[in-house]
PDB file of C-alpha atoms in Angstrom:
ATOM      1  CA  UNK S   1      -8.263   7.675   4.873  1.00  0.00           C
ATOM      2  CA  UNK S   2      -4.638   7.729   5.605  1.00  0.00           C
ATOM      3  CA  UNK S   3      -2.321   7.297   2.116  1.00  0.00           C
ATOM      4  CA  UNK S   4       1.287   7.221   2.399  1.00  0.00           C
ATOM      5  CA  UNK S   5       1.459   8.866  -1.127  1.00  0.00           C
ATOM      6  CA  UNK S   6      -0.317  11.458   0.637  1.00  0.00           C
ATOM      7  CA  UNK S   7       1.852  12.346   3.195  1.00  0.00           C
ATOM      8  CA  UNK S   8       4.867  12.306   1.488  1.00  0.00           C
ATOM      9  CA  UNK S   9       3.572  14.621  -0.426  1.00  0.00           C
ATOM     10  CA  UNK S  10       2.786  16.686   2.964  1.00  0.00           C
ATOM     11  CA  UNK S  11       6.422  16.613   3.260  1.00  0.00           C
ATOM     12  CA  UNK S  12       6.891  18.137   0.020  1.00  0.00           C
ATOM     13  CA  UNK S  13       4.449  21.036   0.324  1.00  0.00           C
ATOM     14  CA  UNK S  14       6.694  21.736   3.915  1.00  0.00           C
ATOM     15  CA  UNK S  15       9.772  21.305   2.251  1.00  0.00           C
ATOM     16  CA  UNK S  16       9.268  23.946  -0.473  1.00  0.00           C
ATOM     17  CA  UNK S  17       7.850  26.306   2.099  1.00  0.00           C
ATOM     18  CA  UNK S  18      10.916  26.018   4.274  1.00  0.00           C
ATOM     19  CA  UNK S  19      13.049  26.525   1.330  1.00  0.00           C
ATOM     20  CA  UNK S  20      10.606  29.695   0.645  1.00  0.00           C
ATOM     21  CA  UNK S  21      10.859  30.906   4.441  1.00  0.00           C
ATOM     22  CA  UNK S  22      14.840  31.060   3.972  1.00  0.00           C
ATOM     23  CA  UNK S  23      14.223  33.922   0.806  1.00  0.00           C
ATOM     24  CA  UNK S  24      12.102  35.457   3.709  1.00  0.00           C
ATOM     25  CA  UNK S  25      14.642  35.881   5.633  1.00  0.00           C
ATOM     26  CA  UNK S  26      17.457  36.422   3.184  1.00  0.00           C
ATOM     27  CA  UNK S  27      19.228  38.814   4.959  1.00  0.00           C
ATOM     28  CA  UNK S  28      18.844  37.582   8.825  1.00  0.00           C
ATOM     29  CA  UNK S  29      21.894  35.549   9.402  1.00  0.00           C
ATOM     30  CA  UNK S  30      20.446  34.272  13.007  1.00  0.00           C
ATOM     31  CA  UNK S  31      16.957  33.507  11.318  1.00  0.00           C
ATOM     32  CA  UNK S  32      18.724  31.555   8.665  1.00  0.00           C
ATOM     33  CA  UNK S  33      20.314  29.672  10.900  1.00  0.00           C
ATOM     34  CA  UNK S  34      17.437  28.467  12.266  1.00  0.00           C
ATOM     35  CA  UNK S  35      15.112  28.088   9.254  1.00  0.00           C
ATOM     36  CA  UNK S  36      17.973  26.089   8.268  1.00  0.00           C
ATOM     37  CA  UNK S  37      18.232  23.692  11.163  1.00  0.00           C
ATOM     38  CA  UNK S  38      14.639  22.576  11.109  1.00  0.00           C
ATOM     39  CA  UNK S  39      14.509  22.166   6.742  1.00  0.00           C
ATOM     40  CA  UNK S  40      18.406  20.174   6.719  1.00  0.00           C
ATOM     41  CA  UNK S  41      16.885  18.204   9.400  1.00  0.00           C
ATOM     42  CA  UNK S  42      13.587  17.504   7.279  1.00  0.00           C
ATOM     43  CA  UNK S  43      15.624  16.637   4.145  1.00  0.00           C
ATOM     44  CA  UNK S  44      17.331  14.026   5.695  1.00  0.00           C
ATOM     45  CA  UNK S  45      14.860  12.443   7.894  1.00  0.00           C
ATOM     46  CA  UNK S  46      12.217  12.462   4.887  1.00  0.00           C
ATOM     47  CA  UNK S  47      14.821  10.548   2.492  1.00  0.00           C
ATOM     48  CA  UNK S  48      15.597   8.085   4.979  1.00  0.00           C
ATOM     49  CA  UNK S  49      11.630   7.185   6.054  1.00  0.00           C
ATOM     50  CA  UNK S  50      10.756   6.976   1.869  1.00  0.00           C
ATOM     51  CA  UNK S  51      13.742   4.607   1.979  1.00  0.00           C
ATOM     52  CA  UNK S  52      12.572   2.579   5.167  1.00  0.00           C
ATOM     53  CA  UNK S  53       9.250   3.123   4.073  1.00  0.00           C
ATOM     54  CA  UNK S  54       7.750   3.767   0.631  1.00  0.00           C
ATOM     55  CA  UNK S  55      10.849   2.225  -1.941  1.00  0.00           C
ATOM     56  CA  UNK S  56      11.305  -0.693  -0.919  1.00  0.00           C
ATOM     57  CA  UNK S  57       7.055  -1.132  -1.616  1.00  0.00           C
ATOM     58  CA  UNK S  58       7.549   1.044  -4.971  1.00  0.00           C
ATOM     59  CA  UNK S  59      10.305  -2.214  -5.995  1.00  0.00           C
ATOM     60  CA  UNK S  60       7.620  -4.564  -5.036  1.00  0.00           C
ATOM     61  CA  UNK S  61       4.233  -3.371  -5.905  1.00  0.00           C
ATOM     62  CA  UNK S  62       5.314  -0.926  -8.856  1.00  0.00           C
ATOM     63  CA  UNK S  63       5.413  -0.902 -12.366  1.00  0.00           C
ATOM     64  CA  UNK S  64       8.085  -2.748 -13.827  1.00  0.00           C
ATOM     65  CA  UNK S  65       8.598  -0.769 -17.114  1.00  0.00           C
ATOM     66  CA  UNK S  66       7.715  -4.283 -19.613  1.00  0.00           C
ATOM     67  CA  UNK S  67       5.258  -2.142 -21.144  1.00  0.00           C
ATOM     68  CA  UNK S  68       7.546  -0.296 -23.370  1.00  0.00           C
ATOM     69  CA  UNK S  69       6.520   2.943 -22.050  1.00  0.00           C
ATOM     70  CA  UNK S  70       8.498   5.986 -21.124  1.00  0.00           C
ATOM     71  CA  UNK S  71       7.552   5.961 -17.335  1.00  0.00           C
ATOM     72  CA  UNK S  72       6.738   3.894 -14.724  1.00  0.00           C
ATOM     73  CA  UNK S  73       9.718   1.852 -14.280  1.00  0.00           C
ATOM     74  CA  UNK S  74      10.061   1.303 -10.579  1.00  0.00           C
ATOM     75  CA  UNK S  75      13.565   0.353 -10.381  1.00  0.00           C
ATOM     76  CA  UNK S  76      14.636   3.135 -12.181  1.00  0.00           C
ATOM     77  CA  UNK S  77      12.733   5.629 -10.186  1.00  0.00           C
ATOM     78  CA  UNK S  78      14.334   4.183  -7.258  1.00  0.00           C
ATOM     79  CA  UNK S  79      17.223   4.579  -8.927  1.00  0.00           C
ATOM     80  CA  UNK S  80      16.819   8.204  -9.385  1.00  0.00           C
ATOM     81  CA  UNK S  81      15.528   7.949  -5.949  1.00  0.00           C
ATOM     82  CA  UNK S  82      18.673   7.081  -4.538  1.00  0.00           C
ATOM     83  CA  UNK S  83      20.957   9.367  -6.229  1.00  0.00           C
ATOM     84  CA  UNK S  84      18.771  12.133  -5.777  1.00  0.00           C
ATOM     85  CA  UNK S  85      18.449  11.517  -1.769  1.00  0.00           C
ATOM     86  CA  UNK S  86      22.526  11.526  -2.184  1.00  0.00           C
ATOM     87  CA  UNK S  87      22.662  14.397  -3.919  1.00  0.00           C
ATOM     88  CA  UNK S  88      20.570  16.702  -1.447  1.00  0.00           C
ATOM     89  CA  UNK S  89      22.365  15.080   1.337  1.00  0.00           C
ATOM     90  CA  UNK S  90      25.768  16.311   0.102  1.00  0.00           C
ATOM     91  CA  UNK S  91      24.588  19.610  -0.150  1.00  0.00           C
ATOM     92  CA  UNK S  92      23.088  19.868   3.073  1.00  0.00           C
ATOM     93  CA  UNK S  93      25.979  18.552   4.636  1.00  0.00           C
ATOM     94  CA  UNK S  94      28.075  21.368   2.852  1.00  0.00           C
ATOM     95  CA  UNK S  95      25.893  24.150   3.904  1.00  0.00           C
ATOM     96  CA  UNK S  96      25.880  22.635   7.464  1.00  0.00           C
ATOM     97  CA  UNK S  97      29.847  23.792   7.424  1.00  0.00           C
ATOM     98  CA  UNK S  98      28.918  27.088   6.011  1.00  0.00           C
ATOM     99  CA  UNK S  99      28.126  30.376   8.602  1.00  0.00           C
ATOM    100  CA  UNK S 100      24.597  31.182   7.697  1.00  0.00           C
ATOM    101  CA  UNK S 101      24.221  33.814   5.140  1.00  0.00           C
ATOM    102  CA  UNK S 102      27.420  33.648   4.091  1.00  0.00           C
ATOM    103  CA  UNK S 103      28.214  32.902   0.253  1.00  0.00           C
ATOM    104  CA  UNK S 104      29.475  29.477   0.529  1.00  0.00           C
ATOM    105  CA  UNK S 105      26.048  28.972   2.415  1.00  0.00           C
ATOM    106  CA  UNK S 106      23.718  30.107  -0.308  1.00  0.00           C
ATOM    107  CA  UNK S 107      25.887  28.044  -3.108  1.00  0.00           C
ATOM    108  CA  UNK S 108      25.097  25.066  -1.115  1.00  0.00           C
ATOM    109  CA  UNK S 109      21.517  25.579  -0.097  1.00  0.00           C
ATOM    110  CA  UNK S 110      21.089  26.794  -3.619  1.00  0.00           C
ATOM    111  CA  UNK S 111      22.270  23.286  -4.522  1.00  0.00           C
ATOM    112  CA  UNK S 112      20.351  21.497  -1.898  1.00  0.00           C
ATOM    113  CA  UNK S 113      17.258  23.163  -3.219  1.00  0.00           C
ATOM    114  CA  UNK S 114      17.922  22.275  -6.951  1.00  0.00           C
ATOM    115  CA  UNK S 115      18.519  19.388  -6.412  1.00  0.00           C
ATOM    116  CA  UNK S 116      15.672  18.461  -4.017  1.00  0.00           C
ATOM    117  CA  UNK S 117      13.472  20.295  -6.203  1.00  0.00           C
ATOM    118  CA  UNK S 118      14.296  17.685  -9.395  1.00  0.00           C
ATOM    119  CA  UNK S 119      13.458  15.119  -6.876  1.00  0.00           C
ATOM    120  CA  UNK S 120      10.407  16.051  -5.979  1.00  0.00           C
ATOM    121  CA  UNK S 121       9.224  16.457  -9.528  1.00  0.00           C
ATOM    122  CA  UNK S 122      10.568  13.242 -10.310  1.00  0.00           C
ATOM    123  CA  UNK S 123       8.318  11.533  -7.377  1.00  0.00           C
ATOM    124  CA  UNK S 124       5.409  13.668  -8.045  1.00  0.00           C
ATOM    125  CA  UNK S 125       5.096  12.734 -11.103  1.00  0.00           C
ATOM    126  CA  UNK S 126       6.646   8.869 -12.043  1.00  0.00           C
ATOM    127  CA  UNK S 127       7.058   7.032  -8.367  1.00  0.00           C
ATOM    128  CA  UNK S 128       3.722   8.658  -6.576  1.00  0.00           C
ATOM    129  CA  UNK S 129       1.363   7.892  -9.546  1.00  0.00           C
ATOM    130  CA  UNK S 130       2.690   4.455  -9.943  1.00  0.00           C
ATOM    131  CA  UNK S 131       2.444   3.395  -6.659  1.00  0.00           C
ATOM    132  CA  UNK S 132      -1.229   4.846  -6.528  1.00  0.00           C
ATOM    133  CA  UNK S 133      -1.806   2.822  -9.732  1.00  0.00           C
ATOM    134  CA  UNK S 134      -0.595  -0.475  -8.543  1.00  0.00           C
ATOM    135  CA  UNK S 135      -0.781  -0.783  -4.642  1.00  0.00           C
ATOM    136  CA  UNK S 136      -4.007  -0.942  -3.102  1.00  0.00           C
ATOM    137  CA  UNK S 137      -6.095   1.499  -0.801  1.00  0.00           C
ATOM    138  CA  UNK S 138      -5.135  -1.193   2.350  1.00  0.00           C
ATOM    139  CA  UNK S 139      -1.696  -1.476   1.951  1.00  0.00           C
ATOM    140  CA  UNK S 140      -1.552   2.663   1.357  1.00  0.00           C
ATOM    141  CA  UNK S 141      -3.342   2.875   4.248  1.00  0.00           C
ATOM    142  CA  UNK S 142      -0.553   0.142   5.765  1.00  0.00           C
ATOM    143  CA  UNK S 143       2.070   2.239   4.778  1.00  0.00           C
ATOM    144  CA  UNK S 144       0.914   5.457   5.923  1.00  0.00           C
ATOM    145  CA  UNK S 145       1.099   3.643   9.780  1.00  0.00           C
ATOM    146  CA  UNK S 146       4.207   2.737   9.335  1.00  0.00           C
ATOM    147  CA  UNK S 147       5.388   6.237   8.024  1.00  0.00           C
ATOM    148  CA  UNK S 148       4.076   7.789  10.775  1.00  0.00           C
ATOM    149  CA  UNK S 149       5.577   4.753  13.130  1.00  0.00           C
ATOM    150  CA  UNK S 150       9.121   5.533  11.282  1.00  0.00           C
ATOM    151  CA  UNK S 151       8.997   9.641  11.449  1.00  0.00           C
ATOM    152  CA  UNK S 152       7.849   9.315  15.245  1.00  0.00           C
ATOM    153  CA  UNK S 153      11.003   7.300  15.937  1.00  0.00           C
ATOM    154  CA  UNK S 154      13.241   9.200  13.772  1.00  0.00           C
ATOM    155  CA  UNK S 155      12.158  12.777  13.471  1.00  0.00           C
ATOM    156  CA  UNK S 156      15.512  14.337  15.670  1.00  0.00           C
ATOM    157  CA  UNK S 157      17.226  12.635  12.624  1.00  0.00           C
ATOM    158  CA  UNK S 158      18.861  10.066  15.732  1.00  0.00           C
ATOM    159  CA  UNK S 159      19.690   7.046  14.435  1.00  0.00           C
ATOM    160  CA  UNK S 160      18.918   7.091  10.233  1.00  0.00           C
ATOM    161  CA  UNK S 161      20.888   5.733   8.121  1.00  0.00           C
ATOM    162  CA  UNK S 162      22.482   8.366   5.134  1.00  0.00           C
ATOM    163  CA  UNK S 163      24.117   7.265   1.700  1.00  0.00           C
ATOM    164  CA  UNK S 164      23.107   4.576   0.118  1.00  0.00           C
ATOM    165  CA  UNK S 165      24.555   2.983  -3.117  1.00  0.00           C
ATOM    166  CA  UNK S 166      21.398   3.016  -5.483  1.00  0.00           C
ATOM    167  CA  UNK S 167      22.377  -0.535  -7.095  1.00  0.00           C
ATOM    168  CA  UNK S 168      23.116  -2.496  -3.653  1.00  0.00           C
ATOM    169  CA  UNK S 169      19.638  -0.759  -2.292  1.00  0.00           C
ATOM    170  CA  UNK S 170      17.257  -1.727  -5.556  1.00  0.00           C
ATOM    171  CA  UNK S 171      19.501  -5.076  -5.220  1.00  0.00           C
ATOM    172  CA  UNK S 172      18.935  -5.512  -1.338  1.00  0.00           C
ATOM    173  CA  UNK S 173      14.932  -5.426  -1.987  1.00  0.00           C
ATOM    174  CA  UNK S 174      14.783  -6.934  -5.521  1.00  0.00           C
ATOM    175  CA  UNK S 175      16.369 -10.183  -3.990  1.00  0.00           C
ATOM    176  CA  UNK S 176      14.451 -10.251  -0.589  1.00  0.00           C
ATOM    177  CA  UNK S 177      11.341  -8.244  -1.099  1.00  0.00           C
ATOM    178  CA  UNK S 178       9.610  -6.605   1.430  1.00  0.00           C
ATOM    179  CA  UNK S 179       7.145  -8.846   3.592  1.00  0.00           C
ATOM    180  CA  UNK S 180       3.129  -7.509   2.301  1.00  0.00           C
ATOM    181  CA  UNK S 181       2.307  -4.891   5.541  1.00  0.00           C
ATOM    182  CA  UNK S 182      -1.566  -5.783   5.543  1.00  0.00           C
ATOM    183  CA  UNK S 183      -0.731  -9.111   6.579  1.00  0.00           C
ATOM    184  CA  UNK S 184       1.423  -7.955   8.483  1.00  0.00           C
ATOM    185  CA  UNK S 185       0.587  -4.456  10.616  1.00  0.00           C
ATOM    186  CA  UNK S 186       1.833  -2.085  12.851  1.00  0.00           C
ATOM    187  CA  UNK S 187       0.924  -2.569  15.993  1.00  0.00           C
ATOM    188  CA  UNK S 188      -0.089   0.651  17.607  1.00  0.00           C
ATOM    189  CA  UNK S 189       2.157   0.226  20.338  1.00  0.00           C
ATOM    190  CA  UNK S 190       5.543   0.755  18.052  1.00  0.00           C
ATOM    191  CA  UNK S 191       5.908   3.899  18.199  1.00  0.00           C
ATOM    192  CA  UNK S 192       9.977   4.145  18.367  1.00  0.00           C
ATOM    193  CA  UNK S 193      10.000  -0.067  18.663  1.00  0.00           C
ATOM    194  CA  UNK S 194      11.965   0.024  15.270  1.00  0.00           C
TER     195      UNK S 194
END
């Protein structure tokens, strides 16, 4: 069955190799370069389909942290979301001035890579097990479409949308939820309709 839980974390397993390939090539200035291209690319498209995609959902359907407990507060892992999809974007847009290789290149891939790494943590293990939790196997299933919709019409990274302000995003879907996608599906002819 498709889950969208499950391919973002596809995205995450591809991420960290990419990051990986670049300690491959370490010392390959042209190689780096083009490692790089591909994983920049990848960081950005990836935050901006989970943001399109799988938050907005998260708000909706998630936990809403009433319980007292430590975890599984959806608007604060969107939050952290946010910020954290800022964060790596910064750094991968000061690497993207850097020549490959070069010292002021590693300091800001480094970064990128921290950073994206805390992320990925994060989702792993707050926003991905409460969204399994609360949403069902249908709308999953919904969403998984739709990511694949989204990441078909947006994987050259044409057209996405970059910073957002965390408070005006959780705001934006808090106030005007997302419509439910079973009742509403993707028709198979989207592909790049959005």
């Amino acid at each position: 069955m498709l889950d969208v839980c499950d391919l973002v974390l596809e995205d995450h397993h591809t991420m960290r190799r990419q990051f990986a390939l670049l300690d491959d090539v370490w010392d390959d200035p042209r190689a780096l370069g083009m490692v790089w291209k591909g994983l920049a690319r990848m960081l950005d498209v990836h935050a901006a389909c989970e943001e399109e995609v799988f938050y907005p959902y998260l708000l909706k359907y998630g936990d809403s942290g009433d319980d007292d407990s430590s975890e599984g507060d959806a608007v604060d892992e969107t939050d952290d979301a946010m910020g954290d999809h800022n964060e790596i974007r910064d750094a991968v847009a000061k690497a993207n001035e850097e020549e490959p290789g070069s010292e002021a290149w590693w300091a800001a891939v480094r970064k990128a890579r921290e950073e994206n790494d805390d992320h990925l943590a994060e989702e792993e293990h707050d926003a991905l097990p409460d969204f399994r939790r609360n949403a069902s196997v249908e709308l999953r299933t919904e969403l998984a479409l739709r990511w694949l919709d989204w990441r078909y019409a947006h994987d050259s990274g044409e057209g996405i949308t970059y910073d957002k302000d965390p408070e005006e995003y959780i705001e934006q879907y808090r106030s005007s939820p997302a419509g439910d996608p079973v009742d509403h599906p993707v028709d198979q002819s989207s592909v790049t309709a959005h």
